[in-house]
PDB file of C-alpha atoms and ligand atoms in Angstrom:
ATOM      1  CA  ALA A  30     -20.116  -1.635  26.028  1.00 63.00           C
ATOM      2  CA  GLU A  31     -18.134  -4.825  25.424  1.00 79.00           C
ATOM      3  CA  LEU A  32     -20.141  -7.657  23.932  1.00 88.00           C
ATOM      4  CA  THR A  33     -20.120 -11.022  25.649  1.00 92.00           C
ATOM      5  CA  VAL A  34     -18.464 -13.945  23.891  1.00 93.00           C
ATOM      6  CA  GLU A  35     -21.952 -15.364  23.295  1.00 94.00           C
ATOM      7  CA  ALA A  36     -23.169 -12.115  21.726  1.00 94.00           C
ATOM      8  CA  VAL A  37     -20.159 -12.012  19.398  1.00 95.00           C
ATOM      9  CA  GLU A  38     -20.835 -15.630  18.394  1.00 94.00           C
ATOM     10  CA  ALA A  39     -24.500 -14.888  17.749  1.00 95.00           C
ATOM     11  CA  ARG A  40     -23.620 -11.931  15.551  1.00 95.00           C
ATOM     12  CA  ARG A  41     -21.176 -14.060  13.561  1.00 96.00           C
ATOM     13  CA  GLU A  42     -23.696 -16.864  13.228  1.00 95.00           C
ATOM     14  CA  ALA A  43     -26.306 -14.460  11.862  1.00 95.00           C
ATOM     15  CA  LEU A  44     -23.810 -13.327   9.201  1.00 95.00           C
ATOM     16  CA  ASP A  45     -22.667 -16.897   8.429  1.00 95.00           C
ATOM     17  CA  VAL A  46     -19.128 -15.883   9.365  1.00 96.00           C
ATOM     18  CA  ARG A  47     -16.522 -17.983  11.187  1.00 96.00           C
ATOM     19  CA  VAL A  48     -13.359 -16.576  12.706  1.00 96.00           C
ATOM     20  CA  ASP A  49     -10.209 -18.191  13.956  1.00 94.00           C
ATOM     21  CA  GLY A  50      -7.798 -16.202  16.080  1.00 90.00           C
ATOM     22  CA  GLU A  51      -9.593 -12.988  16.980  1.00 83.00           C
ATOM     23  CA  THR A  52     -12.333 -11.930  19.372  1.00 81.00           C
ATOM     24  CA  ARG A  53     -13.470  -8.648  17.813  1.00 92.00           C
ATOM     25  CA  ALA A  54     -17.157  -8.628  16.854  1.00 95.00           C
ATOM     26  CA  PRO A  55     -18.392  -8.004  13.312  1.00 96.00           C
ATOM     27  CA  VAL A  56     -19.623  -4.443  12.761  1.00 96.00           C
ATOM     28  CA  GLU A  57     -23.293  -3.825  11.989  1.00 96.00           C
ATOM     29  CA  ARG A  58     -22.656  -0.532  10.228  1.00 97.00           C
ATOM     30  CA  PHE A  59     -19.639   0.695   8.238  1.00 98.00           C
ATOM     31  CA  GLY A  60     -19.128   3.531  10.714  1.00 96.00           C
ATOM     32  CA  GLN A  61     -19.381   1.396  13.841  1.00 96.00           C
ATOM     33  CA  GLY A  62     -16.370   1.364  16.128  1.00 93.00           C
ATOM     34  CA  GLY A  63     -14.628   4.153  14.230  1.00 94.00           C
ATOM     35  CA  ALA A  64     -12.389   1.788  12.252  1.00 96.00           C
ATOM     36  CA  LEU A  65     -13.017   3.424   8.874  1.00 98.00           C
ATOM     37  CA  ASP A  66     -12.138   7.000   7.973  1.00 96.00           C
ATOM     38  CA  VAL A  67     -14.779   9.660   7.359  1.00 97.00           C
ATOM     39  CA  HIS A  68     -14.064   9.971   3.631  1.00 98.00           C
ATOM     40  CA  ALA A  69     -14.666   6.278   3.031  1.00 98.00           C
ATOM     41  CA  ILE A  70     -17.873   6.313   5.077  1.00 98.00           C
ATOM     42  CA  ARG A  71     -19.165   9.312   3.148  1.00 98.00           C
ATOM     43  CA  ALA A  72     -18.214   7.679  -0.179  1.00 98.00           C
ATOM     44  CA  LEU A  73     -19.978   4.430   0.775  1.00 98.00           C
ATOM     45  CA  LYS A  74     -23.169   6.422   1.307  1.00 98.00           C
ATOM     46  CA  ARG A  75     -22.742   8.314  -1.968  1.00 98.00           C
ATOM     47  CA  LEU A  76     -22.158   5.085  -3.884  1.00 98.00           C
ATOM     48  CA  GLY A  77     -25.237   3.470  -2.357  1.00 98.00           C
ATOM     49  CA  TYR A  78     -23.636   0.907  -0.028  1.00 98.00           C
ATOM     50  CA  GLU A  79     -25.804   0.657   3.059  1.00 97.00           C
ATOM     51  CA  THR A  80     -24.736  -2.274   5.200  1.00 97.00           C
ATOM     52  CA  PRO A  81     -21.585  -4.383   5.214  1.00 98.00           C
ATOM     53  CA  THR A  82     -21.770  -7.933   3.846  1.00 97.00           C
ATOM     54  CA  GLY A  83     -20.768 -10.755   6.206  1.00 97.00           C
ATOM     55  CA  ILE A  84     -17.151 -10.896   5.099  1.00 97.00           C
ATOM     56  CA  GLN A  85     -16.876  -7.086   5.244  1.00 98.00           C
ATOM     57  CA  ALA A  86     -18.517  -6.893   8.668  1.00 97.00           C
ATOM     58  CA  GLN A  87     -15.839  -9.122  10.163  1.00 97.00           C
ATOM     59  CA  CYS A  88     -12.847  -8.090   8.020  1.00 98.00           C
ATOM     60  CA  ILE A  89     -13.238  -4.376   8.785  1.00 98.00           C
ATOM     61  CA  PRO A  90     -12.616  -4.575  12.553  1.00 97.00           C
ATOM     62  CA  VAL A  91      -9.998  -7.321  12.280  1.00 97.00           C
ATOM     63  CA  ILE A  92      -7.933  -5.825   9.446  1.00 98.00           C
ATOM     64  CA  CYS A  93      -8.298  -2.239  10.712  1.00 97.00           C
ATOM     65  CA  GLY A  94      -7.085  -3.619  14.036  1.00 96.00           C
ATOM     66  CA  GLY A  95      -3.794  -4.285  12.274  1.00 97.00           C
ATOM     67  CA  ARG A  96      -3.897  -8.071  12.008  1.00 97.00           C
ATOM     68  CA  ASP A  97      -2.795 -10.062   8.975  1.00 98.00           C
ATOM     69  CA  ALA A  98      -5.810 -11.937   7.686  1.00 98.00           C
ATOM     70  CA  LEU A  99      -6.973 -14.695   5.385  1.00 98.00           C
ATOM     71  CA  GLY A 100     -10.462 -14.127   3.988  1.00 97.00           C
ATOM     72  CA  LEU A 101     -12.281 -17.107   2.540  1.00 97.00           C
ATOM     73  CA  ALA A 102     -15.525 -16.478   0.719  1.00 95.00           C
ATOM     74  CA  THR A 103     -17.239 -17.389  -2.515  1.00 91.00           C
ATOM     75  CA  THR A 104     -17.662 -15.046  -5.459  1.00 91.00           C
ATOM     76  CA  GLY A 105     -20.095 -12.210  -4.923  1.00 94.00           C
ATOM     77  CA  SER A 106     -19.647 -11.885  -1.180  1.00 96.00           C
ATOM     78  CA  GLY A 107     -18.039  -8.442  -1.347  1.00 97.00           C
ATOM     79  CA  LYS A 108     -14.363  -9.263  -0.899  1.00 97.00           C
ATOM     80  CA  THR A 109     -13.147  -6.193  -2.830  1.00 98.00           C
ATOM     81  CA  LEU A 110     -14.410  -3.713  -0.247  1.00 98.00           C
ATOM     82  CA  ALA A 111     -13.351  -6.073   2.542  1.00 98.00           C
ATOM     83  CA  PHE A 112      -9.743  -5.284   1.626  1.00 98.00           C
ATOM     84  CA  LEU A 113     -10.144  -1.799   0.081  1.00 98.00           C
ATOM     85  CA  LEU A 114     -11.896  -0.139   3.027  1.00 98.00           C
ATOM     86  CA  PRO A 115      -9.174  -1.106   5.542  1.00 98.00           C
ATOM     87  CA  ALA A 116      -6.592   0.095   2.988  1.00 98.00           C
ATOM     88  CA  TYR A 117      -8.276   3.512   2.960  1.00 98.00           C
ATOM     89  CA  ALA A 118      -8.262   3.627   6.749  1.00 98.00           C
ATOM     90  CA  GLN A 119      -4.547   2.898   6.797  1.00 97.00           C
ATOM     91  CA  ILE A 120      -3.748   5.374   4.015  1.00 98.00           C
ATOM     92  CA  SER A 121      -5.702   8.125   5.800  1.00 97.00           C
ATOM     93  CA  ARG A 122      -3.414   7.844   8.828  1.00 96.00           C
ATOM     94  CA  GLN A 123      -0.203   8.261   6.867  1.00 96.00           C
ATOM     95  CA  ARG A 124       1.909  11.131   5.701  1.00 96.00           C
ATOM     96  CA  PRO A 125       0.865  12.082   2.133  1.00 96.00           C
ATOM     97  CA  LEU A 126       2.986  10.836  -0.757  1.00 96.00           C
ATOM     98  CA  ARG A 127       5.810  13.033  -1.956  1.00 94.00           C
ATOM     99  CA  LYS A 128       6.653  13.245  -5.633  1.00 89.00           C
ATOM    100  CA  LYS A 129       8.024   9.903  -6.873  1.00 88.00           C
ATOM    101  CA  GLU A 130       6.869   8.103  -3.725  1.00 93.00           C
ATOM    102  CA  GLY A 131       4.196   5.468  -3.627  1.00 87.00           C
ATOM    103  CA  PRO A 132       2.091   3.439  -3.511  1.00 97.00           C
ATOM    104  CA  MET A 133       1.023   2.843   0.113  1.00 98.00           C
ATOM    105  CA  ALA A 134      -1.204  -0.102  -0.737  1.00 98.00           C
ATOM    106  CA  LEU A 135      -0.487  -2.814  -3.256  1.00 98.00           C
ATOM    107  CA  VAL A 136      -3.139  -5.234  -4.490  1.00 98.00           C
ATOM    108  CA  LEU A 137      -2.266  -8.312  -6.530  1.00 98.00           C
ATOM    109  CA  ALA A 138      -4.916  -9.921  -8.721  1.00 98.00           C
ATOM    110  CA  PRO A 139      -4.683 -12.832 -11.174  1.00 98.00           C
ATOM    111  CA  THR A 140      -6.046 -11.277 -14.371  1.00 98.00           C
ATOM    112  CA  ARG A 141      -6.318  -8.050 -16.278  1.00 97.00           C
ATOM    113  CA  GLU A 142     -10.118  -8.210 -15.942  1.00 97.00           C
ATOM    114  CA  LEU A 143      -9.999  -8.570 -12.200  1.00 97.00           C
ATOM    115  CA  ALA A 144      -7.317  -5.903 -11.752  1.00 98.00           C
ATOM    116  CA  THR A 145      -9.417  -3.537 -13.860  1.00 98.00           C
ATOM    117  CA  GLN A 146     -12.547  -4.304 -11.846  1.00 98.00           C
ATOM    118  CA  ILE A 147     -10.790  -3.568  -8.553  1.00 98.00           C
ATOM    119  CA  ALA A 148      -9.253  -0.377  -9.928  1.00 98.00           C
ATOM    120  CA  ASN A 149     -12.651   0.753 -11.225  1.00 98.00           C
ATOM    121  CA  GLU A 150     -14.121   0.269  -7.761  1.00 98.00           C
ATOM    122  CA  ALA A 151     -11.230   2.163  -6.181  1.00 98.00           C
ATOM    123  CA  ASN A 152     -11.552   4.983  -8.698  1.00 98.00           C
ATOM    124  CA  ALA A 153     -15.275   5.259  -7.978  1.00 98.00           C
ATOM    125  CA  PHE A 154     -14.362   5.779  -4.315  1.00 98.00           C
ATOM    126  CA  ASN A 155     -11.740   8.325  -5.335  1.00 98.00           C
ATOM    127  CA  ARG A 156     -14.341  10.263  -7.339  1.00 98.00           C
ATOM    128  CA  ALA A 157     -16.692   9.997  -4.353  1.00 98.00           C
ATOM    129  CA  GLY A 158     -14.150  11.817  -2.200  1.00 98.00           C
ATOM    130  CA  VAL A 159     -11.679   9.242  -0.878  1.00 98.00           C
ATOM    131  CA  PRO A 160      -8.248  10.855  -1.217  1.00 97.00           C
ATOM    132  CA  ALA A 161      -6.549   7.796  -2.705  1.00 98.00           C
ATOM    133  CA  ARG A 162      -5.684   7.542  -6.370  1.00 98.00           C
ATOM    134  CA  CYS A 163      -5.537   4.086  -7.909  1.00 98.00           C
ATOM    135  CA  CYS A 164      -3.465   2.883 -10.826  1.00 97.00           C
ATOM    136  CA  ALA A 165      -3.814  -0.515 -12.506  1.00 98.00           C
ATOM    137  CA  ILE A 166      -0.892  -2.400 -14.021  1.00 97.00           C
ATOM    138  CA  PHE A 167      -1.508  -5.468 -16.163  1.00 97.00           C
ATOM    139  CA  GLY A 168      -0.220  -7.260 -19.231  1.00 95.00           C
ATOM    140  CA  GLY A 169      -1.593  -6.931 -22.743  1.00 94.00           C
ATOM    141  CA  ALA A 170      -1.679  -3.130 -22.627  1.00 94.00           C
ATOM    142  CA  SER A 171       0.868  -0.341 -23.093  1.00 93.00           C
ATOM    143  CA  LYS A 172       3.470  -0.455 -20.343  1.00 93.00           C
ATOM    144  CA  HIS A 173       4.489   3.090 -21.264  1.00 92.00           C
ATOM    145  CA  GLU A 174       0.982   4.421 -20.552  1.00 94.00           C
ATOM    146  CA  GLN A 175       0.773   2.548 -17.257  1.00 94.00           C
ATOM    147  CA  LEU A 176       4.172   3.874 -16.165  1.00 94.00           C
ATOM    148  CA  LYS A 177       3.089   7.400 -17.034  1.00 93.00           C
ATOM    149  CA  ARG A 178       0.010   7.109 -14.836  1.00 93.00           C
ATOM    150  CA  LEU A 179       2.034   5.491 -12.084  1.00 94.00           C
ATOM    151  CA  ARG A 180       4.484   8.403 -12.090  1.00 92.00           C
ATOM    152  CA  ALA A 181       1.612  10.866 -11.783  1.00 93.00           C
ATOM    153  CA  GLY A 182       1.101   9.397  -8.295  1.00 95.00           C
ATOM    154  CA  ALA A 183      -1.052   6.619  -6.875  1.00 97.00           C
ATOM    155  CA  GLU A 184      -1.719   5.700  -3.255  1.00 98.00           C
ATOM    156  CA  ILE A 185      -3.012   2.311  -4.438  1.00 98.00           C
ATOM    157  CA  VAL A 186      -1.608   0.111  -7.170  1.00 98.00           C
ATOM    158  CA  VAL A 187      -3.553  -2.896  -8.409  1.00 98.00           C
ATOM    159  CA  ALA A 188      -1.388  -5.235 -10.448  1.00 98.00           C
ATOM    160  CA  THR A 189      -1.159  -8.630 -12.030  1.00 98.00           C
ATOM    161  CA  PRO A 190       2.014 -10.320 -10.738  1.00 98.00           C
ATOM    162  CA  GLY A 191       3.721 -10.849 -14.105  1.00 97.00           C
ATOM    163  CA  ARG A 192       3.419  -7.258 -15.282  1.00 97.00           C
ATOM    164  CA  LEU A 193       4.392  -5.875 -11.877  1.00 97.00           C
ATOM    165  CA  ILE A 194       7.623  -7.910 -11.892  1.00 97.00           C
ATOM    166  CA  ASP A 195       8.240  -6.525 -15.368  1.00 95.00           C
ATOM    167  CA  VAL A 196       7.673  -2.953 -14.225  1.00 94.00           C
ATOM    168  CA  LEU A 197       9.836  -3.392 -11.132  1.00 94.00           C
ATOM    169  CA  HIS A 198      12.760  -3.986 -13.478  1.00 92.00           C
ATOM    170  CA  VAL A 199      12.286  -0.577 -15.077  1.00 89.00           C
ATOM    171  CA  LYS A 200      14.450   1.993 -13.331  1.00 85.00           C
ATOM    172  CA  ASN A 201      12.558   4.595 -11.222  1.00 84.00           C
ATOM    173  CA  SER A 202       9.215   3.096 -12.201  1.00 88.00           C
ATOM    174  CA  ILE A 203       7.707   2.082  -8.901  1.00 92.00           C
ATOM    175  CA  ASP A 204       9.004   2.440  -5.370  1.00 93.00           C
ATOM    176  CA  LEU A 205       7.668  -0.121  -2.908  1.00 96.00           C
ATOM    177  CA  ARG A 206       9.235   1.457   0.179  1.00 96.00           C
ATOM    178  CA  ARG A 207       6.001   3.084   1.285  1.00 97.00           C
ATOM    179  CA  VAL A 208       3.870  -0.016   0.881  1.00 98.00           C
ATOM    180  CA  THR A 209       2.396  -0.746   4.306  1.00 98.00           C
ATOM    181  CA  TYR A 210      -0.578  -2.786   3.086  1.00 98.00           C
ATOM    182  CA  LEU A 211      -0.422  -5.731   0.715  1.00 98.00           C
ATOM    183  CA  ALA A 212      -3.557  -7.529  -0.460  1.00 98.00           C
ATOM    184  CA  LEU A 213      -3.597 -10.732  -2.509  1.00 98.00           C
ATOM    185  CA  ASP A 214      -6.964 -11.205  -4.184  1.00 98.00           C
ATOM    186  CA  GLU A 215      -8.066 -14.578  -5.585  1.00 97.00           C
ATOM    187  CA  ALA A 216      -4.879 -16.202  -4.328  1.00 97.00           C
ATOM    188  CA  ASP A 217      -6.081 -19.626  -5.492  1.00 97.00           C
ATOM    189  CA  ARG A 218      -6.425 -18.422  -9.076  1.00 97.00           C
ATOM    190  CA  MET A 219      -3.056 -16.668  -8.996  1.00 97.00           C
ATOM    191  CA  LEU A 220      -1.429 -19.967  -8.047  1.00 97.00           C
ATOM    192  CA  ASP A 221      -3.434 -21.910 -10.671  1.00 96.00           C
ATOM    193  CA  MET A 222      -2.145 -19.480 -13.272  1.00 96.00           C
ATOM    194  CA  GLY A 223       1.461 -20.165 -12.341  1.00 96.00           C
ATOM    195  CA  PHE A 224       2.181 -16.891 -10.547  1.00 97.00           C
ATOM    196  CA  GLU A 225       3.682 -18.568  -7.491  1.00 96.00           C
ATOM    197  CA  ARG A 226       7.234 -17.301  -7.978  1.00 96.00           C
ATOM    198  CA  ALA A 227       6.163 -13.823  -9.052  1.00 97.00           C
ATOM    199  CA  VAL A 228       3.807 -13.457  -6.078  1.00 98.00           C
ATOM    200  CA  LEU A 229       6.449 -14.627  -3.628  1.00 97.00           C
ATOM    201  CA  SER A 230       9.112 -12.338  -4.994  1.00 96.00           C
ATOM    202  CA  ILE A 231       6.741  -9.349  -4.808  1.00 97.00           C
ATOM    203  CA  CYS A 232       5.784 -10.235  -1.234  1.00 97.00           C
ATOM    204  CA  ARG A 233       9.462 -10.361  -0.342  1.00 96.00           C
ATOM    205  CA  ALA A 234      10.146  -7.006  -1.993  1.00 96.00           C
ATOM    206  CA  VAL A 235       7.575  -5.332   0.264  1.00 97.00           C
ATOM    207  CA  ARG A 236       8.692  -4.130   3.709  1.00 97.00           C
ATOM    208  CA  PRO A 237       8.559  -6.958   6.230  1.00 96.00           C
ATOM    209  CA  ASP A 238       6.459  -4.821   8.590  1.00 97.00           C
ATOM    210  CA  ALA A 239       3.706  -4.254   5.995  1.00 98.00           C
ATOM    211  CA  GLN A 240       0.304  -5.644   6.873  1.00 98.00           C
ATOM    212  CA  ARG A 241      -0.710  -8.540   4.602  1.00 98.00           C
ATOM    213  CA  VAL A 242      -4.133  -9.845   3.754  1.00 98.00           C
ATOM    214  CA  MET A 243      -5.056 -12.655   1.406  1.00 98.00           C
ATOM    215  CA  PHE A 244      -8.395 -13.615  -0.142  1.00 98.00           C
ATOM    216  CA  SER A 245      -9.399 -16.839  -1.774  1.00 96.00           C
ATOM    217  CA  ALA A 246     -12.571 -18.693  -2.727  1.00 94.00           C
ATOM    218  CA  THR A 247     -11.020 -22.092  -2.011  1.00 93.00           C
ATOM    219  CA  MET A 248      -8.379 -23.446   0.344  1.00 93.00           C
ATOM    220  CA  PRO A 249      -6.314 -26.083  -1.503  1.00 93.00           C
ATOM    221  CA  ARG A 250      -2.841 -27.116  -0.352  1.00 95.00           C
ATOM    222  CA  ASN A 251      -0.962 -24.602  -2.463  1.00 95.00           C
ATOM    223  CA  VAL A 252      -2.941 -21.743  -0.906  1.00 96.00           C
ATOM    224  CA  ARG A 253      -2.190 -23.100   2.578  1.00 96.00           C
ATOM    225  CA  TRP A 254       1.468 -23.060   1.617  1.00 97.00           C
ATOM    226  CA  LEU A 255       1.294 -19.451   0.367  1.00 97.00           C
ATOM    227  CA  VAL A 256      -0.523 -18.389   3.532  1.00 98.00           C
ATOM    228  CA  ASN A 257       2.338 -19.725   5.617  1.00 97.00           C
ATOM    229  CA  GLU A 258       4.925 -18.038   3.411  1.00 97.00           C
ATOM    230  CA  VAL A 259       3.258 -14.641   3.292  1.00 97.00           C
ATOM    231  CA  LEU A 260       1.104 -13.957   6.356  1.00 98.00           C
ATOM    232  CA  ALA A 261       2.343 -13.351   9.906  1.00 97.00           C
ATOM    233  CA  ASP A 262       2.256 -16.411  12.184  1.00 97.00           C
ATOM    234  CA  ASP A 263      -0.649 -14.965  14.153  1.00 96.00           C
ATOM    235  CA  PHE A 264      -2.873 -14.252  11.134  1.00 97.00           C
ATOM    236  CA  VAL A 265      -6.656 -14.363  11.523  1.00 97.00           C
ATOM    237  CA  THR A 266      -8.874 -16.554   9.334  1.00 97.00           C
ATOM    238  CA  ILE A 267     -12.297 -15.197   8.417  1.00 97.00           C
ATOM    239  CA  SER A 268     -14.594 -17.370   6.373  1.00 96.00           C
ATOM    240  CA  HIS A 269     -18.048 -16.823   4.995  1.00 95.00           C
ATOM    241  CA  GLY A 270     -20.355 -19.529   3.665  1.00 87.00           C
ATOM    242  CA  GLN A 271     -19.089 -22.870   2.383  1.00 81.00           C
ATOM    243  CA  VAL A 272     -15.410 -22.964   1.423  1.00 77.00           C
ATOM    244  CA  GLY A 273     -14.101 -25.793  -0.803  1.00 74.00           C
ATOM    245  CA  THR A 274     -10.589 -27.224  -0.803  1.00 72.00           C
TER     246      THR A 274
HETATM  247  P1  LIG B 305     -16.261 -10.924  -4.537  1.00 83.41           P
HETATM  248  O1  LIG B 305     -14.896 -10.326  -4.744  1.00 83.41           O
HETATM  249  O2  LIG B 305     -16.408 -11.584  -3.213  1.00 83.41           O
HETATM  250  O3  LIG B 305     -16.672 -11.810  -5.664  1.00 83.41           O
HETATM  251  P2  LIG B 305     -17.180  -8.235  -5.053  1.00 83.41           P
HETATM  252  O4  LIG B 305     -16.332  -7.459  -4.150  1.00 83.41           O
HETATM  253  O5  LIG B 305     -16.800  -8.262  -6.491  1.00 83.41           O
HETATM  254  O6  LIG B 305     -17.317  -9.739  -4.519  1.00 83.41           O
HETATM  255  O7  LIG B 305     -18.686  -7.736  -4.869  1.00 83.41           O
HETATM  256  C1  LIG B 305     -19.755  -8.354  -5.554  1.00 83.41           C
HETATM  257  C2  LIG B 305     -20.880  -7.336  -5.806  1.00 83.41           C
HETATM  258  O8  LIG B 305     -21.480  -6.962  -4.581  1.00 83.41           O
HETATM  259  C3  LIG B 305     -20.403  -6.062  -6.459  1.00 83.41           C
HETATM  260  O9  LIG B 305     -21.325  -5.675  -7.436  1.00 83.41           O
HETATM  261  C4  LIG B 305     -20.378  -5.056  -5.326  1.00 83.41           C
HETATM  262  O10 LIG B 305     -20.582  -3.744  -5.765  1.00 83.41           O
HETATM  263  C5  LIG B 305     -21.530  -5.547  -4.449  1.00 83.41           C
HETATM  264  N1  LIG B 305     -21.326  -5.211  -3.027  1.00 83.41           N
HETATM  265  C6  LIG B 305     -20.188  -5.319  -2.308  1.00 83.41           C
HETATM  266  N2  LIG B 305     -20.375  -4.943  -1.042  1.00 83.41           N
HETATM  267  C7  LIG B 305     -21.646  -4.573  -0.927  1.00 83.41           C
HETATM  268  C8  LIG B 305     -22.455  -4.070   0.155  1.00 83.41           C
HETATM  269  N3  LIG B 305     -21.954  -3.907   1.358  1.00 83.41           N
HETATM  270  N4  LIG B 305     -23.750  -3.796  -0.096  1.00 83.41           N
HETATM  271  C9  LIG B 305     -24.274  -3.981  -1.337  1.00 83.41           C
HETATM  272  N5  LIG B 305     -23.573  -4.444  -2.392  1.00 83.41           N
HETATM  273  C10 LIG B 305     -22.292  -4.747  -2.208  1.00 83.41           C
HETATM  274 MG1  LIG B 306     -13.380 -10.572  -5.951  1.00 83.41          MG
END
């Protein structure tokens, strides 16, 4: 049954989540509402994740509903799965990759450490049965090795902006034509690190009809600017806890 507006508000309040631009209620279980695919739900169980965190509970229905979104939440609130789980749902509905195609989802992260962390999480889900391979691309490591793994096929690529721009200049290295989901993690840090131009040029190289989501711990002016450049006009804002500027 449909929840009343008051019931949706109460559920959000209990999770310390605020939403601007969308009426869908947060989910209480990962499987609720059928937004996520069966492989991801099974993998969540295998990996010991029981209930969604606040940001996940609200991001899952909104992002799986196809909306562009801005997620604002402090460190430790579970933002990685808030953008990975909807990516899996989207990937599961698409035609499999052919040789030399891919990825379907692209994640940008500010540092090698963060890109590695996200890729490790994604690879744990892959080992737990989610049919999406993940490849990480970052500076300070062999480009040759990364290109080799990329060519072996990856539904998800996690990259730092600088190295991805580098790789895009290598002929036949990475084909962005199948990217239908673009996630920017720690957007505030990417801008602080001077990746503004690289991030923008990557966003513009991705199909205009790709879904875009952005996550940040803070909301300073430069992030506001990037939001307006990158997300659709009708994007949804989902925040959890206290967000600084
Ligand atoms: P953030 O990106 O917001 O800093 P992470 O995605 O890195 O947060 O998650 C922080 C920690 O919380 C990780 O150790 C992760 O495995 C754990 N975590 C994420 N979601 C859940 C969940 N639903 N239940 C239990 N632990 C979770
Ligand atoms: Mg994070």
